[in-house]
mmCIF file of C-alpha atoms in Angstrom:
data_model
loop_
_atom_site.group_PDB
_atom_site.id
_atom_site.type_symbol
_atom_site.label_atom_id
_atom_site.label_comp_id
_atom_site.label_asym_id
_atom_site.label_seq_id
_atom_site.Cartn_x
_atom_site.Cartn_y
_atom_site.Cartn_z
ATOM 1 C CA MET A 18 -83.034 -61.872 19.331
ATOM 2 C CA GLN A 19 -79.324 -62.561 19.337
ATOM 3 C CA LYS A 20 -77.514 -64.083 22.256
ATOM 4 C CA THR A 21 -74.689 -62.192 23.918
ATOM 5 C CA ILE A 22 -71.914 -63.956 25.792
ATOM 6 C CA VAL A 23 -69.756 -62.303 28.449
ATOM 7 C CA LEU A 24 -65.998 -62.247 27.864
ATOM 8 C CA THR A 25 -64.248 -63.886 30.800
ATOM 9 C CA LEU A 26 -60.805 -64.929 29.593
ATOM 10 C CA ASN A 27 -57.824 -62.623 29.929
ATOM 11 C CA LYS A 28 -56.568 -63.655 26.470
ATOM 12 C CA ASP A 29 -59.820 -62.402 24.902
ATOM 13 C CA TYR A 30 -59.413 -59.014 26.574
ATOM 14 C CA ARG A 31 -55.772 -58.785 25.502
ATOM 15 C CA ARG A 32 -56.672 -59.733 21.931
ATOM 16 C CA LEU A 33 -59.217 -56.909 21.742
ATOM 17 C CA TYR A 34 -56.907 -54.362 23.343
ATOM 18 C CA TYR A 35 -54.049 -55.133 20.946
ATOM 19 C CA LYS A 36 -55.794 -56.080 17.695
ATOM 20 C CA GLY A 37 -59.167 -54.380 18.037
ATOM 21 C CA LYS A 38 -60.158 -50.930 16.855
ATOM 22 C CA SER A 39 -61.168 -48.333 19.438
ATOM 23 C CA ALA A 40 -63.431 -45.322 19.683
ATOM 24 C CA VAL A 41 -63.110 -42.767 22.475
ATOM 25 C CA ASP A 42 -65.648 -40.479 24.139
ATOM 26 C CA PRO A 43 -65.518 -38.660 27.503
ATOM 27 C CA ALA A 44 -68.084 -41.133 28.839
ATOM 28 C CA LEU A 45 -66.951 -44.403 27.247
ATOM 29 C CA VAL A 46 -64.162 -46.149 25.341
ATOM 30 C CA THR A 47 -65.202 -48.998 23.051
ATOM 31 C CA TYR A 48 -62.984 -51.690 21.555
ATOM 32 C CA ALA A 49 -64.360 -53.906 18.774
ATOM 33 C CA LEU A 50 -63.083 -56.868 16.810
ATOM 34 C CA ARG A 51 -64.763 -59.554 14.734
ATOM 35 C CA ASN A 52 -65.063 -62.932 16.439
ATOM 36 C CA ARG A 53 -65.294 -66.410 14.974
ATOM 37 C CA ILE A 54 -68.698 -67.168 16.466
ATOM 38 C CA PRO A 55 -71.390 -66.522 13.848
ATOM 39 C CA GLY A 56 -74.591 -65.014 15.181
ATOM 40 C CA GLN A 57 -73.257 -64.137 18.625
ATOM 41 C CA ASN A 58 -71.713 -61.061 20.151
ATOM 42 C CA ARG A 59 -69.461 -61.136 23.180
ATOM 43 C CA ILE A 60 -69.027 -58.202 25.546
ATOM 44 C CA GLY A 61 -66.740 -57.252 28.371
ATOM 45 C CA ILE A 62 -67.017 -54.280 30.715
ATOM 46 C CA THR A 63 -64.039 -52.727 32.485
ATOM 47 C CA VAL A 64 -64.232 -50.140 35.253
ATOM 48 C CA THR A 65 -61.014 -49.163 37.023
ATOM 49 C CA LYS A 66 -60.644 -48.059 40.641
ATOM 50 C CA LYS A 67 -59.814 -44.600 39.338
ATOM 51 C CA ILE A 68 -63.563 -44.154 38.675
ATOM 52 C CA GLY A 69 -64.488 -44.526 42.340
ATOM 53 C CA LYS A 70 -65.433 -46.935 45.076
ATOM 54 C CA ALA A 71 -67.244 -50.234 44.506
ATOM 55 C CA VAL A 72 -70.746 -48.733 44.564
ATOM 56 C CA ILE A 73 -69.872 -46.264 41.813
ATOM 57 C CA ARG A 74 -68.018 -48.880 39.751
ATOM 58 C CA ASN A 75 -70.997 -51.241 39.950
ATOM 59 C CA ARG A 76 -73.343 -48.438 38.892
ATOM 60 C CA CYS A 77 -71.135 -47.773 35.858
ATOM 61 C CA LYS A 78 -71.338 -51.441 34.887
ATOM 62 C CA ARG A 79 -75.132 -51.450 35.293
ATOM 63 C CA VAL A 80 -75.486 -48.335 33.129
ATOM 64 C CA ILE A 81 -73.287 -49.803 30.374
ATOM 65 C CA ARG A 82 -75.147 -53.147 30.462
ATOM 66 C CA ALA A 83 -78.526 -51.389 30.280
ATOM 67 C CA ALA A 84 -77.468 -49.269 27.302
ATOM 68 C CA TYR A 85 -76.064 -52.323 25.510
ATOM 69 C CA ARG A 86 -79.205 -54.345 26.193
ATOM 70 C CA LEU A 87 -81.355 -51.670 24.543
ATOM 71 C CA LEU A 88 -79.029 -51.448 21.519
ATOM 72 C CA GLU A 89 -78.501 -55.185 21.120
ATOM 73 C CA PRO A 90 -81.268 -55.863 18.547
ATOM 74 C CA GLN A 91 -79.816 -53.173 16.243
ATOM 75 C CA LEU A 92 -76.210 -54.401 16.374
ATOM 76 C CA PRO A 93 -74.447 -56.530 13.762
ATOM 77 C CA GLU A 94 -73.691 -60.100 14.814
ATOM 78 C CA GLY A 95 -70.322 -61.775 15.194
ATOM 79 C CA TRP A 96 -68.427 -59.083 17.129
ATOM 80 C CA ASP A 97 -66.509 -58.811 20.393
ATOM 81 C CA PHE A 98 -66.887 -55.542 22.295
ATOM 82 C CA ILE A 99 -65.136 -54.201 25.375
ATOM 83 C CA PHE A 100 -66.566 -51.122 27.037
ATOM 84 C CA VAL A 101 -64.246 -49.176 29.333
ATOM 85 C CA ALA A 102 -65.914 -46.729 31.713
ATOM 86 C CA ARG A 103 -64.460 -43.254 32.052
ATOM 87 C CA GLY A 104 -64.976 -40.441 34.548
ATOM 88 C CA LYS A 105 -68.279 -39.193 33.129
ATOM 89 C CA THR A 106 -69.826 -42.676 33.083
ATOM 90 C CA ALA A 107 -70.502 -42.465 36.821
ATOM 91 C CA ASN A 108 -72.835 -39.479 36.400
ATOM 92 C CA ILE A 109 -74.633 -40.440 33.193
ATOM 93 C CA LYS A 110 -77.921 -42.263 32.617
ATOM 94 C CA SER A 111 -78.147 -45.272 30.336
ATOM 95 C CA THR A 112 -80.509 -43.358 28.036
ATOM 96 C CA ASP A 113 -77.814 -40.700 27.595
ATOM 97 C CA LEU A 114 -75.172 -43.354 26.966
ATOM 98 C CA ILE A 115 -77.126 -45.086 24.170
ATOM 99 C CA PRO A 116 -76.352 -42.529 21.403
ATOM 100 C CA VAL A 117 -72.667 -42.484 22.371
ATOM 101 C CA MET A 118 -72.433 -46.277 22.342
ATOM 102 C CA LYS A 119 -74.392 -46.568 19.093
ATOM 103 C CA LYS A 120 -72.183 -44.022 17.324
ATOM 104 C CA GLN A 121 -69.008 -45.768 18.487
ATOM 105 C CA ILE A 122 -70.184 -49.251 17.534
ATOM 106 C CA GLU A 123 -71.387 -48.104 14.113
ATOM 107 C CA SER A 124 -68.080 -46.401 13.363
ATOM 108 C CA LEU A 125 -66.035 -49.408 14.513
ATOM 109 C CA THR A 126 -68.079 -52.054 12.719
ATOM 110 C CA LYS A 127 -68.312 -49.961 9.549
ATOM 111 C CA LYS A 128 -64.529 -49.488 9.426
ATOM 112 C CA ASN A 129 -63.943 -53.207 9.729
ATOM 113 C CA GLN A 130 -66.620 -54.145 7.199
ATOM 114 C CA ASP A 131 -65.135 -51.714 4.684
ATOM 115 C CA ALA A 132 -61.678 -53.182 5.231
ATOM 116 C CA ALA A 133 -62.975 -56.750 5.003
ATOM 117 C CA SER A 134 -64.865 -56.204 1.768
ATOM 118 C CA PRO A 135 -62.986 -57.530 -1.227
ATOM 119 C CA LYS A 136 -61.418 -54.819 -3.286
ATOM 120 C CA LYS A 137 -61.204 -55.155 -6.998
ATOM 121 C CA LYS A 138 -57.660 -55.560 -8.066
ATOM 122 C CA GLN A 139 -56.754 -53.452 -10.989
ATOM 123 C CA GLU A 140 -54.797 -55.428 -13.465
ATOM 124 C CA LYS A 141 -51.736 -53.730 -14.722
ATOM 125 C CA LYS A 142 -51.640 -53.544 -18.454
ATOM 126 C CA SER A 143 -48.506 -55.039 -19.816
ATOM 127 C CA ARG A 144 -46.606 -52.844 -22.142
ATOM 128 C CA GLU A 145 -46.195 -54.895 -25.215
ATOM 129 C CA PRO A 146 -44.645 -53.429 -28.290
ATOM 130 C CA GLN A 147 -47.303 -52.494 -30.755
ATOM 131 C CA ALA A 148 -46.733 -53.848 -34.222
#
């Protein structure tokens, strides 16, 4: 089982917001970016006051953590994730959030893996005069 670390530094959040890729759903926004820590994922959860009072915001965080915990064994290692709660997160169960989160993470990690894979450079043929 992989170990997950919680993001605590503001610079880590800013790095993900500016350089990371995002996926949007009515219940959740996910930001993802590769980290330099092999074998470990780092997560951060953000819930704004727009969602509701403290009780509702804490419930949103619990639901997101529970969904992530159930998905964690299936996730690729070496990634930073930020989950931003949206309006529908307050009324959703963690079991309903799992497919949304899984779809977002798969799309974000697949995009980055495709971009990181080395592409074969096509050599340009020089036009030499044929004798």
